[in-house]
Amino acid sequence: MFTVPIIDISPYADPQSTPEQRARVARQLDEASATVGFMQIVGHGISQGVVDGLTEALDAFYALPLDVKKNYTRPGANRGYSPPKSESLSMSLGVAAANQMNDFYEAFTVGSEQSWYAATDLPESSYPDNTWPDDAVASFRPAVEEWFAQARDVSRILLHAFTEALGLPDGYFDALTDHSIDALKMNNYTLPEGEIELAGELTGMGAHTDFGILTVLWADRVPGLQVLDRDGTWHDVQPEPGALIVNLGDAMARWTNDRWMSTIHRVDPPVVDGRIIRRRSAAFFFDGNFDAVIETLPGCSRTDQPGYPPITVADNINAKLAGMKQGVAPKAVDREAQRLTSARAAR
């Protein structure tokens, strides 16, 4: 039976916890990563006040007229505002939607900047400056920056736990993540009448895998998120009260040679009387250093399956973004694309 397990990660956030307590959590994470690729985490330490600040900031920005929001678009950069139907996430796997750029959601993305790190040779393409709507919603930036910082802390706690779950030396990933490309994509699925055509086939967010190491997701407790299991069946997933949803990205799947799963998922928001039920989400992507090489980790080699060819974090992300934003199909995504094209309706 398909289940997204609930895991209490507080032993990894508490310096007073015992090795036995942490080992129990590591075993739970290993099991979830190997069987589902998704988990719900509690004991993460992010307060409800921080969540409320984020949602109020999102509501204030997305309530602006579409023409105003479009002032914050950043063509060519994975930053700023993305209007509805400007992306197609299924194309990050090389699988075209019926209508090329058909994903219904609108989004605002912020992330790591060059100036955050001491290194001087970081490419602007991976670490662009952020765009902030300070002149339109003064509360947006401080609330989003607070959420970003706390989600970032959670991602580092999880990486520590994953390191132990994989039996790797403590700090193994430090040199691969000390100038990590981190990004926060905040999504909205409800728009005022007249701003977008609701007729015909509607895709909330196309089926895709995430690109990096792991994703920390806050989402409204409403239907929409669907996860594809190994048998090609879609399953609805909603966060439990107080829980964050965590899933693994392509970098971790490639590092572990598919011992752990980067699971295909999509958002198919419900439509009632021609209106989209409000659904908001904020996905924090912990992606790793732009120049970190993704190749099979110690202990993850298999005789029945060759490892993925080595690729840098930046090359992997850029190929997927070109598919999502420009419709250019990336290479070497056959494993994921085959799972998507063979998927059948949920039973």
XYZ file of C-alpha atoms in Angstrom:
347
model
C 0.000 0.000 0.000
C 1.395 3.410 -0.986
C 2.292 5.513 2.061
C 4.311 8.679 2.567
C 5.746 8.098 6.058
C 5.782 10.717 8.806
C 9.248 11.034 10.361
C 10.191 13.042 13.449
C 13.641 14.507 12.726
C 13.984 16.299 16.080
C 16.862 14.038 17.254
C 18.994 15.582 14.502
C 17.996 19.091 15.542
C 18.650 18.437 19.249
C 22.337 18.370 20.277
C 21.338 16.442 23.415
C 19.912 13.486 21.494
C 21.645 10.115 21.643
C 23.353 8.247 18.761
C 20.662 5.587 19.079
C 17.887 8.149 18.598
C 19.592 9.576 15.525
C 20.268 6.105 14.122
C 16.562 5.273 14.361
C 15.688 8.382 12.354
C 18.410 7.580 9.797
C 16.906 4.119 9.265
C 13.458 5.654 8.714
C 14.866 8.135 6.201
C 16.722 5.381 4.365
C 13.572 3.265 4.104
C 11.454 6.195 2.845
C 14.128 7.292 0.369
C 14.485 3.804 -1.064
C 10.781 2.990 -1.384
C 8.872 6.244 -1.942
C 11.329 9.117 -2.349
C 8.888 11.262 -0.362
C 8.393 11.736 3.356
C 6.584 14.053 5.753
C 8.772 15.512 8.478
C 7.808 16.860 11.871
C 10.091 18.109 14.630
C 11.662 20.458 12.098
C 11.561 23.488 14.388
C 9.859 25.996 12.056
C 7.181 27.861 14.009
C 3.627 28.535 12.879
C 4.393 32.251 13.074
C 7.024 31.919 10.356
C 4.557 29.943 8.217
C 1.891 32.611 8.738
C 4.333 35.344 7.742
C 5.131 33.519 4.516
C 1.514 32.895 3.552
C 0.508 36.496 4.290
C 3.356 37.729 2.080
C 2.328 35.397 -0.741
C -1.309 36.430 -0.511
C -0.374 40.117 -0.626
C 1.819 39.693 -3.702
C -0.453 37.378 -5.663
C -3.442 39.668 -5.041
C -1.754 42.308 -7.225
C -2.994 42.766 -10.814
C -1.253 40.515 -13.318
C 0.235 43.493 -15.178
C 1.875 44.661 -11.940
C 3.247 41.214 -11.127
C 4.750 40.956 -14.603
C 7.009 43.909 -13.747
C 9.060 41.451 -11.698
C 9.722 38.882 -14.416
C 13.349 37.973 -15.161
C 13.683 36.431 -18.658
C 16.720 34.165 -18.790
C 17.147 33.937 -15.015
C 15.549 31.551 -12.557
C 14.490 34.468 -10.389
C 11.478 36.732 -10.017
C 7.926 36.265 -11.230
C 6.725 33.581 -13.665
C 3.232 34.189 -15.111
C 0.749 31.378 -15.732
C 1.460 29.187 -18.758
C 5.062 30.368 -19.049
C 6.563 27.027 -17.999
C 6.186 23.310 -18.721
C 7.772 21.179 -16.029
C 7.202 17.908 -17.897
C 9.657 19.187 -20.514
C 12.386 19.018 -17.847
C 12.072 15.271 -18.531
C 11.815 15.770 -22.283
C 8.077 14.934 -22.296
C 6.033 17.610 -24.030
C 2.623 18.665 -22.760
C -0.331 18.750 -25.148
C 0.100 22.513 -25.227
C 3.763 23.395 -24.927
C 3.823 25.909 -22.071
C 0.652 24.862 -20.277
C 1.402 24.771 -16.532
C -1.314 26.849 -14.921
C 0.474 28.049 -11.791
C 2.164 31.398 -11.268
C 5.341 31.553 -9.194
C 7.955 33.785 -7.617
C 11.523 32.491 -7.208
C 14.402 33.729 -5.063
C 17.722 32.063 -4.346
C 21.438 32.139 -3.614
C 23.393 35.154 -4.858
C 27.111 35.461 -5.684
C 27.598 37.908 -2.812
C 26.530 35.333 -0.217
C 29.735 33.344 -0.562
C 33.432 34.117 -0.163
C 34.322 32.431 -3.456
C 34.889 34.981 -6.236
C 34.536 32.745 -9.286
C 30.871 31.806 -8.963
C 28.989 32.168 -12.278
C 26.181 34.699 -12.317
C 24.061 32.248 -14.309
C 23.874 29.976 -11.238
C 23.938 32.713 -8.579
C 22.004 35.711 -9.986
C 20.869 38.623 -7.867
C 17.326 38.434 -6.595
C 14.399 40.586 -7.644
C 12.155 41.830 -4.834
C 8.754 43.579 -5.104
C 9.660 46.036 -2.343
C 7.800 48.913 -3.972
C 4.591 46.871 -4.245
C 4.569 44.694 -1.090
C 6.974 45.917 1.585
C 6.319 42.887 3.831
C 7.204 40.363 1.127
C 10.995 40.346 1.372
C 11.445 40.032 5.165
C 8.856 37.258 5.445
C 10.294 35.314 2.511
C 13.885 35.754 3.712
C 12.926 34.403 7.141
C 11.263 31.340 5.608
C 14.213 30.836 3.252
C 16.697 30.880 6.145
C 14.724 28.394 8.221
C 14.031 26.024 5.334
C 17.746 26.195 4.532
C 18.575 25.122 8.095
C 16.155 22.196 7.816
C 17.764 21.078 4.562
C 21.216 21.006 6.209
C 19.866 18.993 9.144
C 18.403 16.513 6.673
C 21.668 16.261 4.730
C 23.457 15.360 7.970
C 20.878 12.636 8.588
C 21.098 11.390 4.991
C 24.890 11.198 5.276
C 24.567 8.845 8.229
C 21.773 6.881 6.543
C 24.098 6.207 3.586
C 26.922 5.117 5.874
C 29.185 7.932 4.698
C 31.740 9.752 6.877
C 30.424 12.746 8.784
C 30.770 15.875 6.658
C 31.089 13.923 3.403
C 28.925 16.426 1.492
C 30.425 19.576 3.036
C 32.792 20.289 0.141
C 29.927 19.684 -2.306
C 27.502 22.113 -0.647
C 29.555 24.971 0.863
C 28.384 27.363 -1.882
C 25.138 25.615 -2.679
C 22.664 26.826 -5.274
C 19.546 27.151 -3.116
C 16.246 28.356 -4.500
C 12.764 28.987 -3.107
C 9.893 28.763 -5.568
C 6.573 30.044 -4.236
C 3.562 28.887 -6.229
C -0.034 30.033 -6.517
C -2.890 28.210 -8.252
C -5.800 30.627 -7.808
C -6.202 33.610 -10.122
C -8.994 36.194 -10.456
C -11.583 35.630 -13.153
C -10.641 36.910 -16.582
C -6.873 36.597 -16.113
C -6.540 33.173 -17.716
C -8.656 30.833 -19.810
C -10.046 27.922 -17.768
C -11.548 25.969 -20.659
C -10.025 22.711 -21.911
C -7.312 20.504 -20.436
C -5.768 22.122 -17.368
C -2.344 21.278 -15.976
C -1.533 22.725 -12.567
C 2.141 21.792 -12.560
C 3.367 19.223 -15.050
C 4.856 15.903 -14.001
C 8.539 16.206 -13.139
C 11.345 15.259 -10.810
C 13.177 17.891 -8.781
C 16.684 18.708 -9.923
C 18.928 18.899 -6.862
C 19.703 17.114 -3.591
C 16.414 17.491 -1.733
C 13.301 19.662 -1.568
C 11.597 21.005 1.557
C 7.963 21.829 0.733
C 5.313 23.740 2.612
C 1.862 23.461 1.027
C -1.766 24.165 1.826
C -3.672 21.154 3.119
C -5.830 20.855 0.006
C -5.808 18.296 -2.818
C -3.415 18.767 -5.702
C -0.044 17.096 -5.153
C 0.188 13.654 -6.745
C 3.114 11.220 -6.553
C 3.895 8.456 -9.052
C 4.720 5.055 -7.576
C 6.979 2.368 -9.069
C 3.994 0.701 -10.775
C 3.025 3.840 -12.680
C 0.064 4.794 -10.483
C -0.618 8.352 -9.279
C -1.428 8.890 -5.583
C -2.779 11.994 -3.838
C -0.604 13.392 -1.046
C -1.570 16.086 1.451
C 0.637 17.353 4.289
C -0.368 16.419 7.816
C -0.890 19.313 10.270
C 2.464 20.907 11.063
C 4.378 18.665 8.666
C 6.633 19.593 5.776
C 6.906 17.362 2.740
C 10.429 16.364 1.740
C 11.437 14.620 -1.454
C 14.732 13.729 -3.053
C 16.000 15.329 -6.251
C 17.901 14.043 -9.262
C 21.328 14.793 -7.761
C 20.709 12.403 -4.853
C 19.220 9.733 -7.123
C 22.247 9.931 -9.407
C 24.691 9.958 -6.478
C 23.066 6.797 -5.054
C 22.627 5.153 -8.487
C 18.879 4.946 -7.816
C 19.266 3.272 -4.438
C 17.230 6.319 -3.415
C 14.446 7.693 -5.593
C 13.881 11.037 -7.252
C 10.159 10.451 -7.588
C 8.004 11.916 -10.352
C 5.223 14.158 -9.056
C 2.756 16.737 -10.352
C 0.064 19.134 -9.167
C -3.452 18.766 -10.504
C -5.485 21.386 -8.615
C -9.221 20.768 -8.166
C -11.684 22.833 -10.170
C -15.116 23.535 -8.641
C -17.739 25.433 -10.682
C -15.072 26.643 -13.083
C -12.880 28.048 -10.317
C -9.561 26.745 -9.061
C -9.610 26.046 -5.321
C -6.853 28.108 -3.747
C -3.605 26.208 -3.355
C -0.298 27.751 -2.340
C 3.051 26.103 -1.877
C 6.671 27.043 -1.245
C 9.347 24.623 -2.417
C 12.886 25.105 -1.093
C 15.395 23.419 -3.392
C 18.745 22.445 -1.843
C 20.791 21.821 -4.982
C 24.502 21.770 -4.079
C 27.530 23.625 -5.458
C 27.427 24.581 -9.141
C 30.732 22.752 -9.747
C 30.027 19.681 -7.590
C 30.283 16.527 -9.683
C 27.389 14.087 -9.375
C 28.771 10.547 -9.704
C 28.120 7.279 -7.908
C 28.817 7.454 -4.176
C 30.928 4.892 -2.309
C 28.791 1.860 -1.529
C 26.202 2.603 -4.237
C 27.752 0.754 -7.188
C 25.586 -2.043 -8.600
C 26.330 -4.995 -10.855
C 22.810 -4.963 -12.307
C 22.776 -1.286 -13.293
C 25.521 1.028 -14.488
C 25.922 4.369 -12.764
C 24.818 7.608 -14.345
C 27.476 9.451 -16.339
C 29.164 12.183 -14.241
C 27.643 15.640 -14.524
C 28.028 18.845 -12.543
C 25.171 20.235 -10.486
C 24.987 23.345 -12.703
C 24.900 21.379 -15.969
C 22.137 19.144 -14.623
C 20.050 22.095 -13.400
C 20.577 24.164 -16.548
C 19.490 21.306 -18.807
C 16.292 20.807 -16.814
C 15.557 24.555 -16.684
C 15.976 24.808 -20.466
C 13.297 22.170 -20.822
C 10.974 23.814 -18.299
C 11.304 27.416 -19.489
C 12.314 27.118 -23.175
C 10.918 23.733 -24.255
C 14.390 22.353 -25.073
C 14.396 18.649 -24.178
C 17.368 17.669 -21.991
C 19.543 14.681 -22.839
C 20.008 11.464 -20.843
C 16.685 11.526 -18.994
C 15.410 8.260 -20.454
C 14.900 6.502 -17.110
C 12.615 9.224 -15.753
C 10.825 9.922 -19.028
C 9.919 6.265 -19.496
C 8.325 6.136 -16.050
C 6.262 9.219 -16.882
C 5.062 8.133 -20.306
C 4.005 4.718 -18.998
C 2.070 6.131 -16.033
C -1.617 5.300 -15.826
C -4.483 6.935 -14.000
C -4.640 6.380 -10.249
C -6.644 3.393 -9.145
